[in-house]
mmCIF file of C-alpha atoms in Angstrom:
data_model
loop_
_atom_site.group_PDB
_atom_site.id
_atom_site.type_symbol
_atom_site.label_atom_id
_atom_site.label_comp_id
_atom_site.label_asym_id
_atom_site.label_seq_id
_atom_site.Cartn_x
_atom_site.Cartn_y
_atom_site.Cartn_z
ATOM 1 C CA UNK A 1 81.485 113.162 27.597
ATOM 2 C CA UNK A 2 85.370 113.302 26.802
ATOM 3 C CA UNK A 3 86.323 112.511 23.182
ATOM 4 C CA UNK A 4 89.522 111.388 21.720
ATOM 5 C CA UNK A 5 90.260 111.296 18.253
ATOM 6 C CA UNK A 6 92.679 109.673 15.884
ATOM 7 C CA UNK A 7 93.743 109.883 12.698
ATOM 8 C CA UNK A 8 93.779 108.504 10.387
ATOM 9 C CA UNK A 9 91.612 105.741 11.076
ATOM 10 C CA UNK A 10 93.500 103.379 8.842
ATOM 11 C CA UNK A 11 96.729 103.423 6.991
ATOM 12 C CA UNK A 12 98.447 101.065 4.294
ATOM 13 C CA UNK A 13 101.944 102.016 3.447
ATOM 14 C CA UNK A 14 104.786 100.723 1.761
ATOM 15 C CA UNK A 15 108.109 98.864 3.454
ATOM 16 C CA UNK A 16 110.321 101.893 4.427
ATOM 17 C CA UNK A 17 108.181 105.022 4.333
ATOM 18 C CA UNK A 18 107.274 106.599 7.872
ATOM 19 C CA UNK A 19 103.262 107.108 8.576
ATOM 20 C CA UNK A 20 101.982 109.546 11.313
ATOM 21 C CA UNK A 21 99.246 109.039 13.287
ATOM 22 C CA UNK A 22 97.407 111.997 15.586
ATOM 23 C CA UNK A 23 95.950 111.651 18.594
ATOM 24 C CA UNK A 24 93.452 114.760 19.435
ATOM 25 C CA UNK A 25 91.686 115.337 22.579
ATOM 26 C CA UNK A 26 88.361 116.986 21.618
ATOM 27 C CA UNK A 27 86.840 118.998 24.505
ATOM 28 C CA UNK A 28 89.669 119.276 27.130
ATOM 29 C CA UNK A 29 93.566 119.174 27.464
ATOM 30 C CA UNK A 30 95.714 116.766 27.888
ATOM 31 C CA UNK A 31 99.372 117.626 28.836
ATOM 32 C CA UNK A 32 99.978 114.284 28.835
ATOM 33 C CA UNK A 33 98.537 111.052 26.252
ATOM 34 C CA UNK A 34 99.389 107.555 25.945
ATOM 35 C CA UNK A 35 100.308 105.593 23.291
ATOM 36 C CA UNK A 36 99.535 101.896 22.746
ATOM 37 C CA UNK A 37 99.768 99.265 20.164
ATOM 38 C CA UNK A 38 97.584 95.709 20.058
ATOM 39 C CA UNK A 39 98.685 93.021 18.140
ATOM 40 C CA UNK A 40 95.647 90.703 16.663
ATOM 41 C CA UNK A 41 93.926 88.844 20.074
ATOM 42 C CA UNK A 42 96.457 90.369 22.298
ATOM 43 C CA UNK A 43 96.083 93.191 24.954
ATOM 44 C CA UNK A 44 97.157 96.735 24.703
ATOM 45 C CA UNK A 45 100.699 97.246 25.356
ATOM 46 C CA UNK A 46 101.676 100.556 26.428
ATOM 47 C CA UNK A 47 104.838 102.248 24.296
ATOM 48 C CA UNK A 48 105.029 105.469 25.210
ATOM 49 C CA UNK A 49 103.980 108.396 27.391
ATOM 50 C CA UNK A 50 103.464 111.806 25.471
ATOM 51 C CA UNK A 51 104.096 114.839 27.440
ATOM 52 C CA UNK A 52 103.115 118.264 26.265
ATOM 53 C CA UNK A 53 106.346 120.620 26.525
ATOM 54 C CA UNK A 54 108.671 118.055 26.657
ATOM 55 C CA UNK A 55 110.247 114.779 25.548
ATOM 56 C CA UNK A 56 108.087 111.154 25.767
ATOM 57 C CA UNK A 57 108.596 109.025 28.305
ATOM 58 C CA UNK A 58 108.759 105.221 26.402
ATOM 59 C CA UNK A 59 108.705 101.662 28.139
ATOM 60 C CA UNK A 60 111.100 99.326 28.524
ATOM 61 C CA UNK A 61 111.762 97.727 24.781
ATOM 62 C CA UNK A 62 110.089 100.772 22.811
ATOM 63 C CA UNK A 63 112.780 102.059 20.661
ATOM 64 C CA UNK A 64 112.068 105.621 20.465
ATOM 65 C CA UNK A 65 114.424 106.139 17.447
ATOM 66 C CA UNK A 66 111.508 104.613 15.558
ATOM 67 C CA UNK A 67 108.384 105.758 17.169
ATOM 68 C CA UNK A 68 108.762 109.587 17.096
ATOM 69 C CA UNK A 69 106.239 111.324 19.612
ATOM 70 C CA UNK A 70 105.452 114.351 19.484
ATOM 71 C CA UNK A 71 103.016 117.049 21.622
ATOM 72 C CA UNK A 72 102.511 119.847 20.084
ATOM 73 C CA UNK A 73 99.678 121.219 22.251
ATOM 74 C CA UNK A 74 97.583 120.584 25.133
ATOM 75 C CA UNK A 75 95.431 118.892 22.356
ATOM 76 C CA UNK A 76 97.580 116.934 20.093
ATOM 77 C CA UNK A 77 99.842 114.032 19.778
ATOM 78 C CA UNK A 78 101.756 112.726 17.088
ATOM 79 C CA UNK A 79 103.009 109.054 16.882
ATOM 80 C CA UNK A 80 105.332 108.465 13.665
ATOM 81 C CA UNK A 81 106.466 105.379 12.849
ATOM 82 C CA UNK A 82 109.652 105.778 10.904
ATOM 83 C CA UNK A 83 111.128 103.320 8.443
ATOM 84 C CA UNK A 84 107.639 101.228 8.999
ATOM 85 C CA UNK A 85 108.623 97.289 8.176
ATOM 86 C CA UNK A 86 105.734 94.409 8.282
ATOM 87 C CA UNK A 87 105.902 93.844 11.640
ATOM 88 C CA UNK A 88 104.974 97.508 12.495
ATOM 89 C CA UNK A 89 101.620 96.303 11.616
ATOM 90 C CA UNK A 90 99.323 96.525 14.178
ATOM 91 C CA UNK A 91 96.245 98.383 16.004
ATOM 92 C CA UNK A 92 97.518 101.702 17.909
ATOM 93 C CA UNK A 93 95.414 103.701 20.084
ATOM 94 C CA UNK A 94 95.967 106.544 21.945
ATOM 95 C CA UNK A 95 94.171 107.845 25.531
ATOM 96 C CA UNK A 96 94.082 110.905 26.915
ATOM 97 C CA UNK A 97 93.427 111.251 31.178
ATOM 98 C CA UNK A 98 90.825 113.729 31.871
ATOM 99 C CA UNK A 99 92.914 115.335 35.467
ATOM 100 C CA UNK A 100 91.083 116.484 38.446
ATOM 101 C CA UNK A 101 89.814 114.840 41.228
ATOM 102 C CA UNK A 102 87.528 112.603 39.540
ATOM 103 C CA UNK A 103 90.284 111.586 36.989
ATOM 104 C CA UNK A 104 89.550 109.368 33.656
ATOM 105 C CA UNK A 105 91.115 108.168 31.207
ATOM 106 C CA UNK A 106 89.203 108.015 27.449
ATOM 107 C CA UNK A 107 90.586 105.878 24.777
ATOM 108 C CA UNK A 108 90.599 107.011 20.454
ATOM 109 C CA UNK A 109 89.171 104.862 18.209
ATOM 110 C CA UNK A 110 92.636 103.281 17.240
ATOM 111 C CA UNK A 111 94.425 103.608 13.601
ATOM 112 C CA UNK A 112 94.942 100.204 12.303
ATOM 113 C CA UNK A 113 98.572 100.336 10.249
ATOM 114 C CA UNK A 114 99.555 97.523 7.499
ATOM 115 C CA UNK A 115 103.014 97.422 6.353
ATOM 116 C CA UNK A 116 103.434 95.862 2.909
ATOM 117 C CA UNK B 1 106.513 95.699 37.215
ATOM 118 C CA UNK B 2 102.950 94.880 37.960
ATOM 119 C CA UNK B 3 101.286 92.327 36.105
ATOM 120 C CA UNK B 4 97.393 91.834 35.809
ATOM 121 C CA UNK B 5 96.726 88.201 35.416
ATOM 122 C CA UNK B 6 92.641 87.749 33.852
ATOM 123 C CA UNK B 7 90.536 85.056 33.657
ATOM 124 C CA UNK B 8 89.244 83.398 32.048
ATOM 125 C CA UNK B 9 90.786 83.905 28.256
ATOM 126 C CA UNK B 10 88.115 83.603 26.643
ATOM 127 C CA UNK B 11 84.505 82.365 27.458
ATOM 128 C CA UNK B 12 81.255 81.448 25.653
ATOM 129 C CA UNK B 13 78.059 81.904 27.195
ATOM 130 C CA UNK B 14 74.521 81.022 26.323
ATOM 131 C CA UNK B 15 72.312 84.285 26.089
ATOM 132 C CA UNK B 16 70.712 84.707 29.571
ATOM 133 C CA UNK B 17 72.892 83.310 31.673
ATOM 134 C CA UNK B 18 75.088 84.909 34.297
ATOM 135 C CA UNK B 19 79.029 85.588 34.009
ATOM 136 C CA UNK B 20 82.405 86.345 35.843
ATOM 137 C CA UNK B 21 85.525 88.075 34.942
ATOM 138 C CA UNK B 22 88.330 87.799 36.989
ATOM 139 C CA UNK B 23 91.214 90.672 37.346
ATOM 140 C CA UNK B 24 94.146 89.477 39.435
ATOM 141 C CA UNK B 25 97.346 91.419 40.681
ATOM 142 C CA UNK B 26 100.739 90.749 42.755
ATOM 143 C CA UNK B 27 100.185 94.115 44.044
ATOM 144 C CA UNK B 28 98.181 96.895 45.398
ATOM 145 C CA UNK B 29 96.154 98.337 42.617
ATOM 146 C CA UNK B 30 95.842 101.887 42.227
ATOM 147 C CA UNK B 31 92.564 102.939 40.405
ATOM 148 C CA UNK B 32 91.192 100.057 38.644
ATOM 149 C CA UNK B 33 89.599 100.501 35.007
ATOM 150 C CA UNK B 34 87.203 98.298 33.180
ATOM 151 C CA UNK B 35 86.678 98.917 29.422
ATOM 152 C CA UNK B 36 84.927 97.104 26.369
ATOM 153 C CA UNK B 37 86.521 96.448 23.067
ATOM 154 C CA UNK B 38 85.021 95.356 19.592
ATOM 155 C CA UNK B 39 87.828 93.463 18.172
ATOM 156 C CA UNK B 40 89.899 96.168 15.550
ATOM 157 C CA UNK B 41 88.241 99.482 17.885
ATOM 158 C CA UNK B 42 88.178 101.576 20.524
ATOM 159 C CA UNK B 43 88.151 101.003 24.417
ATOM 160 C CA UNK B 44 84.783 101.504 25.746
ATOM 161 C CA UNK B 45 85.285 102.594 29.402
ATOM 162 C CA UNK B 46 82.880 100.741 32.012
ATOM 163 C CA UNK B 47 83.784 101.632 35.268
ATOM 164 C CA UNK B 48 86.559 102.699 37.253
ATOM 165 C CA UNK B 49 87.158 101.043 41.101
ATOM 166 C CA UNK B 50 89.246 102.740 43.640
ATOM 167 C CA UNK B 51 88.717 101.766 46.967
ATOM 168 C CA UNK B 52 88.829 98.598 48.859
ATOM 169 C CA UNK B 53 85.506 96.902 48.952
ATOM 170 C CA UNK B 54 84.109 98.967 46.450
ATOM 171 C CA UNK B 55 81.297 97.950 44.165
ATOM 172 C CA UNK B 56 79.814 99.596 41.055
ATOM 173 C CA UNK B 57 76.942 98.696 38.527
ATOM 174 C CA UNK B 58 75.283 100.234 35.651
ATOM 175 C CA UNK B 59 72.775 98.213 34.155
ATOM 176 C CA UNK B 60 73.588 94.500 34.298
ATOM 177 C CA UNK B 61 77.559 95.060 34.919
ATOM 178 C CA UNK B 62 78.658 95.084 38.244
ATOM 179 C CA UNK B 63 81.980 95.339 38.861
ATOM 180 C CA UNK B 64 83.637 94.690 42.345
ATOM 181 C CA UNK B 65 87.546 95.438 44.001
ATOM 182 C CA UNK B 66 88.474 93.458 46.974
ATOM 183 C CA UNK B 67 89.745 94.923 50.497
ATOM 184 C CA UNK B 68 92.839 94.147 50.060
ATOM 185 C CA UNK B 69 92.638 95.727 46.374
ATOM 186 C CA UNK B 70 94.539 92.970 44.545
ATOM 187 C CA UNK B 71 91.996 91.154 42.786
ATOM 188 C CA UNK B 72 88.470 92.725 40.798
ATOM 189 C CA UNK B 73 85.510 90.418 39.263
ATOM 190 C CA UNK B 74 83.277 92.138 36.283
ATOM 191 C CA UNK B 75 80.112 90.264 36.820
ATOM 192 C CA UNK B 76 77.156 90.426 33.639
ATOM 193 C CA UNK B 77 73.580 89.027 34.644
ATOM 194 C CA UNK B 78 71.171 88.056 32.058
ATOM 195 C CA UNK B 79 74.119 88.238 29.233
ATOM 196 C CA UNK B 80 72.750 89.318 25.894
ATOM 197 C CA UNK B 81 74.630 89.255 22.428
ATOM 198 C CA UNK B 82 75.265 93.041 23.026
ATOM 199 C CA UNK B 83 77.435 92.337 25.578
ATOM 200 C CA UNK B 84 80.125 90.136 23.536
ATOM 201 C CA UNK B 85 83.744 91.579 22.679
ATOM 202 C CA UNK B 86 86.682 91.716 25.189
ATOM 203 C CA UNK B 87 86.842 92.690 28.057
ATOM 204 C CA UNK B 88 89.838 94.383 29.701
ATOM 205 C CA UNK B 89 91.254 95.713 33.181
ATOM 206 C CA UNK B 90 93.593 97.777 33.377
ATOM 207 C CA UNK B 91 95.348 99.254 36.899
ATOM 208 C CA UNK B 92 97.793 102.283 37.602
ATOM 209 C CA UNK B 93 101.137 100.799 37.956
ATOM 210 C CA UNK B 94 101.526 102.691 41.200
ATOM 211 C CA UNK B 95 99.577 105.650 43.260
ATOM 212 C CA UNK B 96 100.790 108.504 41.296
ATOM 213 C CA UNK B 97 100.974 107.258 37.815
ATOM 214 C CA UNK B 98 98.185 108.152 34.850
ATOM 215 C CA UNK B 99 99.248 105.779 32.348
ATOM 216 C CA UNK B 100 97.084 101.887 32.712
ATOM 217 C CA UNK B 101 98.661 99.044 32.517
ATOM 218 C CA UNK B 102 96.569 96.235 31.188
ATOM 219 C CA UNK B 103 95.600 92.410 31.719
ATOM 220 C CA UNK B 104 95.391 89.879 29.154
ATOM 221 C CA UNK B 105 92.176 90.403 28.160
ATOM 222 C CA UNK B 106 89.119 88.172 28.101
ATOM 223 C CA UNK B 107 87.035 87.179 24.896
ATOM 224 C CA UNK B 108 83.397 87.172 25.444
ATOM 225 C CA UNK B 109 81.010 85.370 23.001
ATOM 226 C CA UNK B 110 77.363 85.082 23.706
ATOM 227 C CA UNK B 111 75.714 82.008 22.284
ATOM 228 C CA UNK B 112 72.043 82.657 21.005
#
């Protein structure tokens, strides 16, 4: 079946540094992927829409000044989180929709950031 | 924006026994997802509902959407330990969208 990746799976960085996290759709394209972060015993909260070609869509609240997205092919995403600050903490995962008639939507493993 | 209301929270069953997970919207839902999580992983998908009345099952998961295609159930027979984690719907925010919006969640344990 479909595969998404991420990497990397897990990340500690220090208080003002910027961490990027890929998002890689294995065995199809994806011109667009989806970006979400969980906070411990909450749901997934969608942040941002990643379209291939041109600029991310992001949801009400998101400020995209800080989350940089980037697609740089029908098989990549890039989520950076710039000037990361303890409270960037959290679990983000990525999903990819398969298209076509029968249309899916697989989810990566998730990267699990901690901000010190 | 659409909201998807579950319940219950959270939920501890003995092993054996049957369950129900309830998925609740304001409005229409538009392709209705299903997925699994370990806590600190990946989304493990289950099934995805589309039309009114429809009704899926792979082994002991069956998961249902109702006519009016507001409201799902995710019902487990026989629970086993294998089936704890949480469990999460997650609904198209309108006919032509891709990206899922998500409900609250619901924590599963299984009591031996």
């Amino acid at each position: 079946g479909a595969v998404v990746s991420q990497h990397p799976s897990w990340v500690i960085c220090k208080s003002g540094t910027s961490v990027k996290i890929e998002c890689r759709s294995l065995d199809f394209q994806a011109t667009t992927m989806f970006w979400y972060r969980q906070f411990p015993k909450q749901s997934l909260m969608l942040m941002a829409t990643s379209n291939e070609g041109s600029k991310a869509t992001y949801e009400q609240g998101v400020e995209k000044d800080k989350f940089l997205i980037n697609h740089a092919s029908l098989t990549l995403s890039t989520l950076t989180v710039t000037s990361a600050h303890p409270e960037d903490s959290s679990f983000y995962i990525c999903s990819a929709p398969t298209g076509g008639t029968q249309e899916t939507q697989y989810f990566g493993p998730g990267t699990r950031l901690l901000v010190l | 924006s659409q909201e998807l209301e579950q319940s219950p929270q959270s939920l501890i069953v003995q092993e054996g026994k049957n369950l129900t997970i309830n998925c609740t919207s304001s409005k229409t839902l538009y392709g209705l997802y299903w997925y699994k999580q370990k806590y600190g992983e990946g989304l493990i998908f289950l099934m995805m509902l589309q039309k009114g009345g429809e009704e899926k099952s792979h082994e002991k998961i069956t998961a249902k959407l109702d006519e009016k295609k507001q409201q799902s159930s995710l019902h487990i027979t026989a629970s086993q330990p294998s089936h704890a984690g949480i469990y999460l719907c997650g609904a198209h925010p309108y006919s032509s969208a891709s990206k899922i919006i998500f409900g609250s969640g619901t924590r599963l344990s299984i009591r031996p």
